[in-house]
Short mmCIF file of C-alpha atoms in Angstrom, two decimals:
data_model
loop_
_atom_site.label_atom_id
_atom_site.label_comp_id
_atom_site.label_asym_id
_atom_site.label_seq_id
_atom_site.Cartn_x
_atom_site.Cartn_y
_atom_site.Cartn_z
CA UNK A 5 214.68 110.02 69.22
CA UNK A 6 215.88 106.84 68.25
CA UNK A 7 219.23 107.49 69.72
CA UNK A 8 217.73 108.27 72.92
CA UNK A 9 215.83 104.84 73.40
CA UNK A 10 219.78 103.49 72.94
CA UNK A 11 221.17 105.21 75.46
CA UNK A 12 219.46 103.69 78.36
CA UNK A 13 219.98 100.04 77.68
CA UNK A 14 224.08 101.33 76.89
CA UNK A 15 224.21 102.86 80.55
CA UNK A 16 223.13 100.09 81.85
CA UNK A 17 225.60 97.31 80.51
CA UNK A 18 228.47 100.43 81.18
CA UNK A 19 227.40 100.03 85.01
CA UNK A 20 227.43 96.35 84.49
CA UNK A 21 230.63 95.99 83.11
CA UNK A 22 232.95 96.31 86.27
CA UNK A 23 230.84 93.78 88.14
CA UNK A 24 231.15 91.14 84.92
CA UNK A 25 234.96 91.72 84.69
CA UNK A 26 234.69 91.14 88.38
CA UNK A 27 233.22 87.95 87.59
CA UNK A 28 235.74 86.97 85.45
CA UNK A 29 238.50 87.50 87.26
CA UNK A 30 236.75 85.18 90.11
CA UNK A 31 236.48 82.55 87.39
CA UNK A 32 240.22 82.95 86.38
CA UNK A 33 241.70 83.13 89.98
CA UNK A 34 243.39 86.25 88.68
CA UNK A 35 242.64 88.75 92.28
CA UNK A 36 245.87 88.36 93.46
CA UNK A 37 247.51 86.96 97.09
CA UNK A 38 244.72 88.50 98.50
CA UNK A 39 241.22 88.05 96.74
CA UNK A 40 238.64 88.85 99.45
CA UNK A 41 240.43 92.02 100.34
CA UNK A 42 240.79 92.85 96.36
CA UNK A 43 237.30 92.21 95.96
CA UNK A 44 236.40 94.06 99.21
CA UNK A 45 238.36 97.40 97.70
CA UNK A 46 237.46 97.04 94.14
CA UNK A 47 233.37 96.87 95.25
CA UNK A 48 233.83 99.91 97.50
CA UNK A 49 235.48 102.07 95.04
CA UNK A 50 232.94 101.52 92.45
CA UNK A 51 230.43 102.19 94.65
CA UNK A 52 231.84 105.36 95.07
CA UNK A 53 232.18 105.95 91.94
CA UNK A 54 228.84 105.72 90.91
CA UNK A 55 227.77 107.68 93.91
CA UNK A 56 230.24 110.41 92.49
CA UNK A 57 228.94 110.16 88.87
CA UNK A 58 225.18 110.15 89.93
CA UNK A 59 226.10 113.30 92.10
CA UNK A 60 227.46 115.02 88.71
CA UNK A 61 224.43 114.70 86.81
CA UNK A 62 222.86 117.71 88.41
CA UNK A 63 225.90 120.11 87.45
CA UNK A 64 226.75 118.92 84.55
CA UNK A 65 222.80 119.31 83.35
CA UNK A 66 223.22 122.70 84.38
CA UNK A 67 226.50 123.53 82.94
CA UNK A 68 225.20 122.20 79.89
CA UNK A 69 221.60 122.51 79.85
CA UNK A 70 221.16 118.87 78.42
CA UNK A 71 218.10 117.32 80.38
CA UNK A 72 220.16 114.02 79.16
CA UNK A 73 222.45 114.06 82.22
CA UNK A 74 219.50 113.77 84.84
CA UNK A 75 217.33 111.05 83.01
CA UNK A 76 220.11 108.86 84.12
CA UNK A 77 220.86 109.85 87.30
CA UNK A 78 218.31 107.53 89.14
CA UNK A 79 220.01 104.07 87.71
CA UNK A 80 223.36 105.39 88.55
CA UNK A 81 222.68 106.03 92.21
CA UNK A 82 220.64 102.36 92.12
CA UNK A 83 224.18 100.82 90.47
CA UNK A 84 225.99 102.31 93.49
CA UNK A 85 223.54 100.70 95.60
CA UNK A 86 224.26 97.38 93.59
CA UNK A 87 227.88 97.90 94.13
CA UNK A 88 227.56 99.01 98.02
CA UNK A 89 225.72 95.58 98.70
CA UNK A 90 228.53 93.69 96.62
CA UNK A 91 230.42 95.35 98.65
CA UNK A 92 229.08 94.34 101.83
CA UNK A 93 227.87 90.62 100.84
CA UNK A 94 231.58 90.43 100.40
CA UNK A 95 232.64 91.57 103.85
CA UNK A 96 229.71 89.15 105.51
CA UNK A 97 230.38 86.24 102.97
CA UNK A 98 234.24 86.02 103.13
CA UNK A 99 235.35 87.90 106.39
CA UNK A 100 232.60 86.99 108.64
CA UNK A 101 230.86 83.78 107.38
CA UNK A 102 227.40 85.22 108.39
CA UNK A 103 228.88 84.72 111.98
CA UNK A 104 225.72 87.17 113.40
CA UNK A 105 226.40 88.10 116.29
CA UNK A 106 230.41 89.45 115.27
CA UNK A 107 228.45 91.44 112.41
CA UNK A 108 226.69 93.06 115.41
CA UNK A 109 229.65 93.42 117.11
CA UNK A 110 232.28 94.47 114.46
CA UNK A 111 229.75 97.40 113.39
CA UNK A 112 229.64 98.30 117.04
CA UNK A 113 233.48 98.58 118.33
CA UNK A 114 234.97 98.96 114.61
CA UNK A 115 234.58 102.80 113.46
CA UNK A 116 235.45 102.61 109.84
CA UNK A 117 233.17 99.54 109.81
CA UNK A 118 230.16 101.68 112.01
CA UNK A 119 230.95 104.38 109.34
CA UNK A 120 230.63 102.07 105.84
CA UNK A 121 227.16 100.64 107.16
CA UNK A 122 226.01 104.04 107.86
CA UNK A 123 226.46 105.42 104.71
CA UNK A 124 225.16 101.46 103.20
CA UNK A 125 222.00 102.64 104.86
CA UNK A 126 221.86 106.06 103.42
CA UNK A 127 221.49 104.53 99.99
CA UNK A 128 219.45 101.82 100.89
CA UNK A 129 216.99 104.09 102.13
CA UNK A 130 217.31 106.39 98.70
CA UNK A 131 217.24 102.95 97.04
CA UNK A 132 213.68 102.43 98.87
CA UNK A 133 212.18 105.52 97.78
CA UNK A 134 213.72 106.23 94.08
CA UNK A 135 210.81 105.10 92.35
CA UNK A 136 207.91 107.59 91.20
CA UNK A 137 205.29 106.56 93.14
CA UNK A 138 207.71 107.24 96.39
CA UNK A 139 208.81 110.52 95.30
CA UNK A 140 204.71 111.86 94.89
CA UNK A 141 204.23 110.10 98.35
CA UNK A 142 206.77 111.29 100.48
CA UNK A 143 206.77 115.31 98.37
CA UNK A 144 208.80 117.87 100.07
CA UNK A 145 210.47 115.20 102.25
CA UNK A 146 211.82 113.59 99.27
CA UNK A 147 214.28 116.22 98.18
CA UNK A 148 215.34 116.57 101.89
CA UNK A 149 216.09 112.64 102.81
CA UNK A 150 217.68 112.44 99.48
CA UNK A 151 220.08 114.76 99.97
CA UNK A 152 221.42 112.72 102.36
CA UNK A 153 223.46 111.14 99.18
CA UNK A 154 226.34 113.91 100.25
CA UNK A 155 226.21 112.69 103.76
CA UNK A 156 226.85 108.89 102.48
CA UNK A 157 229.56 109.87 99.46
CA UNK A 158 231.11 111.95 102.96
CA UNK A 159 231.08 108.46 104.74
CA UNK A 160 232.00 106.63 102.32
CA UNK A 161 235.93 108.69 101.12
CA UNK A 162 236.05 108.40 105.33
CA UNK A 163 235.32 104.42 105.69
CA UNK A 164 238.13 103.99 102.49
CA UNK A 165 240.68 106.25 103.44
CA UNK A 166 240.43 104.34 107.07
CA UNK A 167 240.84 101.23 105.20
CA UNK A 168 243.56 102.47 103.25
CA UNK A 169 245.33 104.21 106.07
CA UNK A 170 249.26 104.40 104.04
CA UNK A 171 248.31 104.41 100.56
CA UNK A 172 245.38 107.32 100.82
CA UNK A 173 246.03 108.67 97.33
CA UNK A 174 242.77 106.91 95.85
CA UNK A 175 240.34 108.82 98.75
CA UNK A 176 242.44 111.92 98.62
CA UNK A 177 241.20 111.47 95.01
CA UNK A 178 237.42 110.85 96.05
CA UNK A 179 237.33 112.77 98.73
CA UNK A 180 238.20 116.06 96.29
CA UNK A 181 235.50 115.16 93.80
CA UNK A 182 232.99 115.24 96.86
CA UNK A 183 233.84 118.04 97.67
CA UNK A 184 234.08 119.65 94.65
CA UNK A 185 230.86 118.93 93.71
CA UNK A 186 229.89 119.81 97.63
CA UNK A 187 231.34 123.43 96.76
CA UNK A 188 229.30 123.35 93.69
CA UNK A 189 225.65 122.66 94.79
CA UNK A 190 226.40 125.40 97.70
CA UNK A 191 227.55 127.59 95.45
CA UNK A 192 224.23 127.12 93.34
CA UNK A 193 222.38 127.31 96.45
CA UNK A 194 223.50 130.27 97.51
CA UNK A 195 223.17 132.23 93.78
CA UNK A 196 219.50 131.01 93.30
CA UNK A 197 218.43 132.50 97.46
CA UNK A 198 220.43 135.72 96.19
CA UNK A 199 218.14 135.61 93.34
CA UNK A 200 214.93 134.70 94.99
CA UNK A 201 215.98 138.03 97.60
CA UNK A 202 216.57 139.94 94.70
CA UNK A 203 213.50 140.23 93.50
#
């Protein structure tokens, strides 16, 4: 029990980590030639792979049937969040200088931009409504917006391998987990309706 209470607190300086070495490497002027755009990548792949991690907890509670796996989920998905608006705060700090109206108009005429703050709305909206109180509130509609998390890990392999356009080997990476885990939860799907039918 006492191990358990331990575990939370340990996640949460894990998630922290990246963003602290982050930090340091700021503070050292070690992000090579090219800081904003190292910055820029190294935010957007940890977002995804939090989003990827939070969308394992499910199977891998299942697989095996430790109700550990899913008590965690919720702070993972909120750390991809944090890294998502790193992410973005980023792109608006150092690429735009809060210039409004080209924010407007980048998201507009720049797909693989239109497609990044698509999915950065996804999980700000699951952000919005992770707590408990949300989740008895919104009921049955809960489970549906918030599988919109596929839709927005989708988005987001798109928006990097458009950003990476040569050197795809990192969203060719993503983009298999995604859909690995995509395969999976159909796959469950389908076996628990057969089920249901069955009967």
């Amino acid at each position: 029990m006492q191990m358990r209470k331990l575990i939370k607190p340990l996640v949460f300086v894990l998630a922290l980590l990246p963003f602290a070495v982050l930090v340091l490497r700021i503070l050292q002027n070690n992000l090579g030639p090219d800081p904003v755009q190292e910055l820029s990548l190294e935010t957007g792949e940890w977002t995804l792979r939090f989003l990827i991690l939070a969308l394992a907890m499910t199977p891998l509670r299942r697989i095996t049937n430790q109700i550990e796996f899913t008590r965690h989920r919720r702070m993972i998905g909120l750390f991809a969040l944090f890294y998502a608006t790193t992410h973005l705060l980023v792109w608006l700090m150092f690429v735009l200088e809060f210039r409004w109206f080209a924010i407007a108009e980048e998201i507009l005429e720049r797909p693989y931009i239109t497609v990044g703050f698509i999915a950065y709305l996804i999980l700000l909206a699951l952000g919005i409504t992770s707590p408990k109180f949300m989740v008895s509130k919104l009921g049955k509609n809960w489970k549906r917006l918030h599988k919109l998390v596929y839709v927005a890990a989708i988005l987001g392999v798109l928006h990097l391998l458009w950003i990476l356009r040569l050197d795809i080997g990192p969203a060719v990476f993503y983009g298999s987990l995604v859909a690995l885990l995509l395969g999976y939860r159909a796959w469950f799907s389908l076996r628990a309706r057969r089920s249901r039918v069955s009967r």
